[in-house]
Amino acid sequence: DGGITQSPKYLFRKEGQNVTLSCEQNLNHDAMYWYRQDPGQGLRLIYYSQIVNDFQKGDIAEGYSVSREKKESFPLTVTSAQKNPTAFYLCASNSGRALGTGELFFGEGSRLTVL
Amino acid sequence: SQQGEEDPQALSIQEGENATMNCSYKTSINNLQWYRQNSGRGLVHLILIRSNEREKHSGRLRVTLDTSKKSSSLLITASRAADTASYFCATVFNTNAGKSTFGDGTTLTVKP
């Protein structure tokens, strides 16, 4: 089945540790995104990538890093520099040929809790 | 902030009733999209409406767009308990490199 797979679904981290969230898609989409969602709130854009080996910061990129070595994969690393990392993280890809012209396809999310 | 803002924040109705949610935004858009999110899950795309369109339908969903008022509405007709979810509008602004900006959502509860 085509779609976006995020792993792990739940992740616990001690303060000071880096963690990496995986996002894989088999939809052949060029653009991929990472969003953060806090309880009762909407989504805020962390990073996005329009093509392989290229990515841009979103609205809340501080304390996060990404890579885009393959079209299918867009992993997100939450570093120890992120002061409040406990949140629900959502990865998405865009079906449109031009950025923003198509619909977003989302994974099921990864819930990160800092102990 | 450029983000869309949904209204109301929460809505509770009986099964069979219609549910209307509104979204307002501040600057010119390329398109506006509505998404649904069940608790603890990812978002699912419902409808995309472009800036030159005024109304779109999909099954029990009707979306309107009024660019002069910078607002959109999502109508769910004959609601079902399974429609219980959070609904978000996402706006793609002309000046924002095609990035989607989400509001805080409307939480809809449909009582059986």
PDB file of C-alpha atoms in Angstrom:
ATOM      1  CA  ASP A   1       0.000   0.000   0.000  1.00  0.00           C
ATOM      2  CA  GLY A   2       1.253   3.481  -0.818  1.00  0.00           C
ATOM      3  CA  GLY A   3       1.724   5.874   2.040  1.00  0.00           C
ATOM      4  CA  ILE A   4       3.956   7.384   4.660  1.00  0.00           C
ATOM      5  CA  THR A   5       5.446   5.330   7.462  1.00  0.00           C
ATOM      6  CA  GLN A   6       6.678   6.947  10.624  1.00  0.00           C
ATOM      7  CA  SER A   7       8.600   5.149  13.346  1.00  0.00           C
ATOM      8  CA  PRO A   8       8.696   4.723  16.199  1.00  0.00           C
ATOM      9  CA  LYS A   9       5.106   5.496  17.197  1.00  0.00           C
ATOM     10  CA  TYR A  10       6.134   6.215  20.789  1.00  0.00           C
ATOM     11  CA  LEU A  11       9.543   7.329  21.969  1.00  0.00           C
ATOM     12  CA  PHE A  12      10.894   8.269  25.351  1.00  0.00           C
ATOM     13  CA  ARG A  13      14.022  10.317  25.727  1.00  0.00           C
ATOM     14  CA  LYS A  14      16.106  11.435  28.639  1.00  0.00           C
ATOM     15  CA  GLU A  15      17.112  15.055  28.779  1.00  0.00           C
ATOM     16  CA  GLY A  16      20.331  15.700  26.877  1.00  0.00           C
ATOM     17  CA  GLN A  17      19.836  12.886  24.380  1.00  0.00           C
ATOM     18  CA  ASN A  18      19.398  13.223  20.646  1.00  0.00           C
ATOM     19  CA  VAL A  19      16.708  11.110  19.023  1.00  0.00           C
ATOM     20  CA  THR A  20      15.925  10.452  15.371  1.00  0.00           C
ATOM     21  CA  LEU A  21      12.415   9.987  14.015  1.00  0.00           C
ATOM     22  CA  SER A  22      12.073   8.034  10.817  1.00  0.00           C
ATOM     23  CA  CYS A  23       9.823   8.981   7.891  1.00  0.00           C
ATOM     24  CA  GLU A  24       9.605   6.870   4.744  1.00  0.00           C
ATOM     25  CA  GLN A  25       7.257   7.339   1.775  1.00  0.00           C
ATOM     26  CA  ASN A  26       6.581   5.206  -1.288  1.00  0.00           C
ATOM     27  CA  LEU A  27       4.342   7.739  -3.011  1.00  0.00           C
ATOM     28  CA  ASN A  28       7.117   9.061  -5.269  1.00  0.00           C
ATOM     29  CA  HIS A  29       6.503  12.580  -3.942  1.00  0.00           C
ATOM     30  CA  ASP A  30       9.257  15.159  -4.210  1.00  0.00           C
ATOM     31  CA  ALA A  31       8.260  17.407  -1.298  1.00  0.00           C
ATOM     32  CA  MET A  32       8.323  16.227   2.306  1.00  0.00           C
ATOM     33  CA  TYR A  33       7.632  18.035   5.569  1.00  0.00           C
ATOM     34  CA  TRP A  34       7.979  17.706   9.319  1.00  0.00           C
ATOM     35  CA  TYR A  35       5.389  19.260  11.615  1.00  0.00           C
ATOM     36  CA  ARG A  36       5.135  19.492  15.371  1.00  0.00           C
ATOM     37  CA  GLN A  37       1.767  19.389  17.158  1.00  0.00           C
ATOM     38  CA  ASP A  38       1.271  20.305  20.796  1.00  0.00           C
ATOM     39  CA  PRO A  39      -1.912  19.343  22.698  1.00  0.00           C
ATOM     40  CA  GLY A  40      -4.991  21.200  21.489  1.00  0.00           C
ATOM     41  CA  GLN A  41      -3.044  23.100  18.882  1.00  0.00           C
ATOM     42  CA  GLY A  42      -2.466  23.074  15.177  1.00  0.00           C
ATOM     43  CA  LEU A  43       0.622  22.023  13.269  1.00  0.00           C
ATOM     44  CA  ARG A  44       3.795  24.062  13.146  1.00  0.00           C
ATOM     45  CA  LEU A  45       6.323  23.530  10.373  1.00  0.00           C
ATOM     46  CA  ILE A  46       9.811  22.403  11.452  1.00  0.00           C
ATOM     47  CA  TYR A  47      11.591  21.636   8.173  1.00  0.00           C
ATOM     48  CA  TYR A  48      10.653  20.883   4.607  1.00  0.00           C
ATOM     49  CA  SER A  49      12.399  19.496   1.573  1.00  0.00           C
ATOM     50  CA  GLN A  50      11.443  19.988  -2.055  1.00  0.00           C
ATOM     51  CA  ILE A  51      14.061  17.698  -3.604  1.00  0.00           C
ATOM     52  CA  VAL A  52      16.798  15.284  -2.607  1.00  0.00           C
ATOM     53  CA  ASN A  53      19.818  16.873  -0.918  1.00  0.00           C
ATOM     54  CA  ASP A  54      17.945  20.116  -0.298  1.00  0.00           C
ATOM     55  CA  PHE A  55      15.872  21.272   2.671  1.00  0.00           C
ATOM     56  CA  GLN A  56      14.735  24.524   4.273  1.00  0.00           C
ATOM     57  CA  LYS A  57      13.927  25.630   7.786  1.00  0.00           C
ATOM     58  CA  GLY A  58      10.313  26.076   8.727  1.00  0.00           C
ATOM     59  CA  ASP A  59       8.900  28.254  11.471  1.00  0.00           C
ATOM     60  CA  ILE A  60      10.357  26.362  14.459  1.00  0.00           C
ATOM     61  CA  ALA A  61      13.593  24.743  13.233  1.00  0.00           C
ATOM     62  CA  GLU A  62      15.751  25.540  16.267  1.00  0.00           C
ATOM     63  CA  GLY A  63      16.898  22.369  18.033  1.00  0.00           C
ATOM     64  CA  TYR A  64      16.031  20.129  15.080  1.00  0.00           C
ATOM     65  CA  SER A  65      17.984  18.786  12.106  1.00  0.00           C
ATOM     66  CA  VAL A  66      17.041  16.819   8.995  1.00  0.00           C
ATOM     67  CA  SER A  67      18.613  15.110   6.007  1.00  0.00           C
ATOM     68  CA  ARG A  68      17.284  14.153   2.581  1.00  0.00           C
ATOM     69  CA  GLU A  69      19.705  11.695   1.042  1.00  0.00           C
ATOM     70  CA  LYS A  70      16.985   9.684  -0.675  1.00  0.00           C
ATOM     71  CA  LYS A  71      13.678  10.714  -2.193  1.00  0.00           C
ATOM     72  CA  GLU A  72      11.854   8.198  -0.016  1.00  0.00           C
ATOM     73  CA  SER A  73      13.350   9.192   3.325  1.00  0.00           C
ATOM     74  CA  PHE A  74      13.283  12.368   5.434  1.00  0.00           C
ATOM     75  CA  PRO A  75      14.473  11.642   8.995  1.00  0.00           C
ATOM     76  CA  LEU A  76      14.172  14.240  11.755  1.00  0.00           C
ATOM     77  CA  THR A  77      16.657  14.476  14.609  1.00  0.00           C
ATOM     78  CA  VAL A  78      15.505  16.148  17.805  1.00  0.00           C
ATOM     79  CA  THR A  79      18.673  17.403  19.434  1.00  0.00           C
ATOM     80  CA  SER A  80      19.435  18.215  23.044  1.00  0.00           C
ATOM     81  CA  ALA A  81      19.255  21.879  22.043  1.00  0.00           C
ATOM     82  CA  GLN A  82      15.470  21.618  21.681  1.00  0.00           C
ATOM     83  CA  LYS A  83      14.282  22.894  25.051  1.00  0.00           C
ATOM     84  CA  ASN A  84      10.754  21.503  25.010  1.00  0.00           C
ATOM     85  CA  PRO A  85      10.725  18.482  22.709  1.00  0.00           C
ATOM     86  CA  THR A  86       7.747  16.623  24.180  1.00  0.00           C
ATOM     87  CA  ALA A  87       5.188  16.701  21.363  1.00  0.00           C
ATOM     88  CA  PHE A  88       3.499  14.789  18.569  1.00  0.00           C
ATOM     89  CA  TYR A  89       5.570  14.834  15.373  1.00  0.00           C
ATOM     90  CA  LEU A  90       3.984  14.424  11.966  1.00  0.00           C
ATOM     91  CA  CYS A  91       5.688  13.778   8.654  1.00  0.00           C
ATOM     92  CA  ALA A  92       3.949  14.582   5.386  1.00  0.00           C
ATOM     93  CA  SER A  93       4.535  14.600   1.666  1.00  0.00           C
ATOM     94  CA  ASN A  94       2.920  16.697  -1.039  1.00  0.00           C
ATOM     95  CA  SER A  95       1.316  15.310  -4.151  1.00  0.00           C
ATOM     96  CA  GLY A  96       1.539  18.513  -6.156  1.00  0.00           C
ATOM     97  CA  ARG A  97       4.102  19.090  -8.892  1.00  0.00           C
ATOM     98  CA  ALA A  98       4.700  22.558  -7.496  1.00  0.00           C
ATOM     99  CA  LEU A  99       5.147  23.124  -3.790  1.00  0.00           C
ATOM    100  CA  GLY A 100       1.836  23.740  -2.093  1.00  0.00           C
ATOM    101  CA  THR A 101      -0.385  22.903  -5.033  1.00  0.00           C
ATOM    102  CA  GLY A 102      -1.411  19.431  -3.964  1.00  0.00           C
ATOM    103  CA  GLU A 103      -2.732  17.752  -0.905  1.00  0.00           C
ATOM    104  CA  LEU A 104      -0.588  16.662   2.000  1.00  0.00           C
ATOM    105  CA  PHE A 105      -0.358  12.987   2.874  1.00  0.00           C
ATOM    106  CA  PHE A 106       0.465  12.376   6.524  1.00  0.00           C
ATOM    107  CA  GLY A 107       2.016   9.564   8.468  1.00  0.00           C
ATOM    108  CA  GLU A 108       0.476   8.336  11.716  1.00  0.00           C
ATOM    109  CA  GLY A 109       2.832  10.383  13.828  1.00  0.00           C
ATOM    110  CA  SER A 110       5.495   9.808  16.461  1.00  0.00           C
ATOM    111  CA  ARG A 111       4.855  10.821  20.044  1.00  0.00           C
ATOM    112  CA  LEU A 112       8.027  11.898  21.813  1.00  0.00           C
ATOM    113  CA  THR A 113       8.117  12.226  25.580  1.00  0.00           C
ATOM    114  CA  VAL A 114      11.091  13.599  27.466  1.00  0.00           C
ATOM    115  CA  LEU A 115      11.523  12.045  30.880  1.00  0.00           C
TER     116      LEU A 115
ATOM    117  CA  SER B   1       0.212  35.672  12.135  1.00  0.00           C
ATOM    118  CA  GLN B   2      -0.695  34.465   8.684  1.00  0.00           C
ATOM    119  CA  GLN B   3      -2.220  31.222   9.876  1.00  0.00           C
ATOM    120  CA  GLY B   4      -5.813  30.269   9.394  1.00  0.00           C
ATOM    121  CA  GLU B   5      -7.959  30.401  12.495  1.00  0.00           C
ATOM    122  CA  GLU B   6     -10.865  28.009  12.958  1.00  0.00           C
ATOM    123  CA  ASP B   7     -14.092  28.852  14.684  1.00  0.00           C
ATOM    124  CA  PRO B   8     -15.562  27.514  16.886  1.00  0.00           C
ATOM    125  CA  GLN B   9     -12.806  25.814  18.883  1.00  0.00           C
ATOM    126  CA  ALA B  10     -15.230  23.073  19.909  1.00  0.00           C
ATOM    127  CA  LEU B  11     -18.595  21.958  18.582  1.00  0.00           C
ATOM    128  CA  SER B  12     -20.947  19.336  20.001  1.00  0.00           C
ATOM    129  CA  ILE B  13     -23.989  18.156  18.060  1.00  0.00           C
ATOM    130  CA  GLN B  14     -26.398  15.221  17.820  1.00  0.00           C
ATOM    131  CA  GLU B  15     -26.140  12.605  15.134  1.00  0.00           C
ATOM    132  CA  GLY B  16     -28.068  13.656  12.041  1.00  0.00           C
ATOM    133  CA  GLU B  17     -27.491  17.374  12.563  1.00  0.00           C
ATOM    134  CA  ASN B  18     -25.290  19.500  10.331  1.00  0.00           C
ATOM    135  CA  ALA B  19     -21.942  20.823  11.532  1.00  0.00           C
ATOM    136  CA  THR B  20     -20.413  24.047  10.278  1.00  0.00           C
ATOM    137  CA  MET B  21     -16.854  25.114  10.926  1.00  0.00           C
ATOM    138  CA  ASN B  22     -15.249  28.338   9.799  1.00  0.00           C
ATOM    139  CA  CYS B  23     -11.720  29.364   8.922  1.00  0.00           C
ATOM    140  CA  SER B  24     -10.399  32.904   8.585  1.00  0.00           C
ATOM    141  CA  TYR B  25      -7.028  34.032   7.294  1.00  0.00           C
ATOM    142  CA  LYS B  26      -5.202  37.301   6.766  1.00  0.00           C
ATOM    143  CA  THR B  27      -3.356  37.390   3.444  1.00  0.00           C
ATOM    144  CA  SER B  28      -3.969  36.282  -0.137  1.00  0.00           C
ATOM    145  CA  ILE B  29      -3.977  32.542  -0.644  1.00  0.00           C
ATOM    146  CA  ASN B  30      -3.153  30.149  -3.448  1.00  0.00           C
ATOM    147  CA  ASN B  31      -5.462  27.489  -2.066  1.00  0.00           C
ATOM    148  CA  LEU B  32      -7.125  26.371   1.143  1.00  0.00           C
ATOM    149  CA  GLN B  33      -7.433  22.807   2.347  1.00  0.00           C
ATOM    150  CA  TRP B  34      -9.426  21.064   5.042  1.00  0.00           C
ATOM    151  CA  TYR B  35      -8.076  18.120   6.987  1.00  0.00           C
ATOM    152  CA  ARG B  36      -9.478  15.770   9.586  1.00  0.00           C
ATOM    153  CA  GLN B  37      -7.575  14.257  12.514  1.00  0.00           C
ATOM    154  CA  ASN B  38      -8.819  11.476  14.734  1.00  0.00           C
ATOM    155  CA  SER B  39      -7.351  11.529  18.227  1.00  0.00           C
ATOM    156  CA  GLY B  40      -3.690  10.483  18.247  1.00  0.00           C
ATOM    157  CA  ARG B  41      -3.597   9.884  14.496  1.00  0.00           C
ATOM    158  CA  GLY B  42      -2.238  11.618  11.429  1.00  0.00           C
ATOM    159  CA  LEU B  43      -4.232  14.098   9.375  1.00  0.00           C
ATOM    160  CA  VAL B  44      -6.367  13.044   6.446  1.00  0.00           C
ATOM    161  CA  HIS B  45      -7.023  15.368   3.525  1.00  0.00           C
ATOM    162  CA  LEU B  46     -10.700  16.185   2.902  1.00  0.00           C
ATOM    163  CA  ILE B  47     -10.982  18.922   0.274  1.00  0.00           C
ATOM    164  CA  LEU B  48      -8.768  21.441  -1.529  1.00  0.00           C
ATOM    165  CA  ILE B  49     -10.363  24.635  -2.829  1.00  0.00           C
ATOM    166  CA  ARG B  50      -8.406  27.015  -5.029  1.00  0.00           C
ATOM    167  CA  SER B  51      -8.523  30.772  -4.751  1.00  0.00           C
ATOM    168  CA  ASN B  52     -10.597  31.097  -7.943  1.00  0.00           C
ATOM    169  CA  GLU B  53     -13.237  28.624  -6.721  1.00  0.00           C
ATOM    170  CA  ARG B  54     -16.191  29.506  -4.520  1.00  0.00           C
ATOM    171  CA  GLU B  55     -17.647  26.141  -3.550  1.00  0.00           C
ATOM    172  CA  LYS B  56     -16.758  22.457  -3.670  1.00  0.00           C
ATOM    173  CA  HIS B  57     -18.578  19.320  -2.663  1.00  0.00           C
ATOM    174  CA  SER B  58     -17.389  15.873  -1.697  1.00  0.00           C
ATOM    175  CA  GLY B  59     -20.009  13.445  -0.430  1.00  0.00           C
ATOM    176  CA  ARG B  60     -21.487  14.963   2.749  1.00  0.00           C
ATOM    177  CA  LEU B  61     -18.879  17.737   2.777  1.00  0.00           C
ATOM    178  CA  ARG B  62     -19.383  21.207   1.360  1.00  0.00           C
ATOM    179  CA  VAL B  63     -16.638  23.818   1.404  1.00  0.00           C
ATOM    180  CA  THR B  64     -17.078  27.467   0.525  1.00  0.00           C
ATOM    181  CA  LEU B  65     -14.447  30.118   0.022  1.00  0.00           C
ATOM    182  CA  ASP B  66     -14.966  33.870   0.179  1.00  0.00           C
ATOM    183  CA  THR B  67     -11.704  35.560  -0.750  1.00  0.00           C
ATOM    184  CA  SER B  68     -13.154  39.038  -0.206  1.00  0.00           C
ATOM    185  CA  LYS B  69     -13.821  38.151   3.437  1.00  0.00           C
ATOM    186  CA  LYS B  70     -10.765  35.907   3.663  1.00  0.00           C
ATOM    187  CA  SER B  71     -12.814  33.087   5.059  1.00  0.00           C
ATOM    188  CA  SER B  72     -13.878  29.528   4.341  1.00  0.00           C
ATOM    189  CA  SER B  73     -16.455  27.216   5.826  1.00  0.00           C
ATOM    190  CA  LEU B  74     -16.741  23.444   6.045  1.00  0.00           C
ATOM    191  CA  LEU B  75     -20.219  21.989   6.285  1.00  0.00           C
ATOM    192  CA  ILE B  76     -20.749  18.352   7.229  1.00  0.00           C
ATOM    193  CA  THR B  77     -24.319  17.312   6.560  1.00  0.00           C
ATOM    194  CA  ALA B  78     -26.218  14.539   8.340  1.00  0.00           C
ATOM    195  CA  SER B  79     -23.368  14.024  10.798  1.00  0.00           C
ATOM    196  CA  ARG B  80     -22.497  10.621  12.207  1.00  0.00           C
ATOM    197  CA  ALA B  81     -20.753   9.580  15.408  1.00  0.00           C
ATOM    198  CA  ALA B  82     -17.800   8.542  13.230  1.00  0.00           C
ATOM    199  CA  ASP B  83     -17.357  12.196  12.192  1.00  0.00           C
ATOM    200  CA  THR B  84     -16.103  12.932  15.705  1.00  0.00           C
ATOM    201  CA  ALA B  85     -12.605  14.353  15.153  1.00  0.00           C
ATOM    202  CA  SER B  86     -10.623  17.575  14.943  1.00  0.00           C
ATOM    203  CA  TYR B  87     -10.871  19.525  11.719  1.00  0.00           C
ATOM    204  CA  PHE B  88      -8.141  21.843  10.485  1.00  0.00           C
ATOM    205  CA  CYS B  89      -7.931  24.332   7.687  1.00  0.00           C
ATOM    206  CA  ALA B  90      -4.581  24.778   5.996  1.00  0.00           C
ATOM    207  CA  THR B  91      -3.833  27.809   3.897  1.00  0.00           C
ATOM    208  CA  VAL B  92      -1.184  28.029   1.215  1.00  0.00           C
ATOM    209  CA  PHE B  93      -0.213  31.645   0.862  1.00  0.00           C
ATOM    210  CA  ASN B  94       1.051  33.234  -2.318  1.00  0.00           C
ATOM    211  CA  THR B  95       3.992  34.731  -0.452  1.00  0.00           C
ATOM    212  CA  ASN B  96       4.987  31.720   1.614  1.00  0.00           C
ATOM    213  CA  ALA B  97       6.797  29.549  -0.941  1.00  0.00           C
ATOM    214  CA  GLY B  98       3.888  27.152  -1.100  1.00  0.00           C
ATOM    215  CA  LYS B  99       4.053  26.088   2.540  1.00  0.00           C
ATOM    216  CA  SER B 100       0.817  25.079   4.239  1.00  0.00           C
ATOM    217  CA  THR B 101      -0.060  26.937   7.436  1.00  0.00           C
ATOM    218  CA  PHE B 102      -2.472  25.290   9.852  1.00  0.00           C
ATOM    219  CA  GLY B 103      -4.926  26.747  12.321  1.00  0.00           C
ATOM    220  CA  ASP B 104      -5.587  25.307  15.777  1.00  0.00           C
ATOM    221  CA  GLY B 105      -8.587  23.306  14.613  1.00  0.00           C
ATOM    222  CA  THR B 106     -12.200  22.725  15.566  1.00  0.00           C
ATOM    223  CA  THR B 107     -12.937  19.715  17.752  1.00  0.00           C
ATOM    224  CA  LEU B 108     -16.225  18.185  16.662  1.00  0.00           C
ATOM    225  CA  THR B 109     -18.129  15.766  18.884  1.00  0.00           C
ATOM    226  CA  VAL B 110     -21.130  13.995  17.374  1.00  0.00           C
ATOM    227  CA  LYS B 111     -23.293  12.325  19.982  1.00  0.00           C
ATOM    228  CA  PRO B 112     -25.117   9.148  18.964  1.00  0.00           C
TER     229      PRO B 112
END
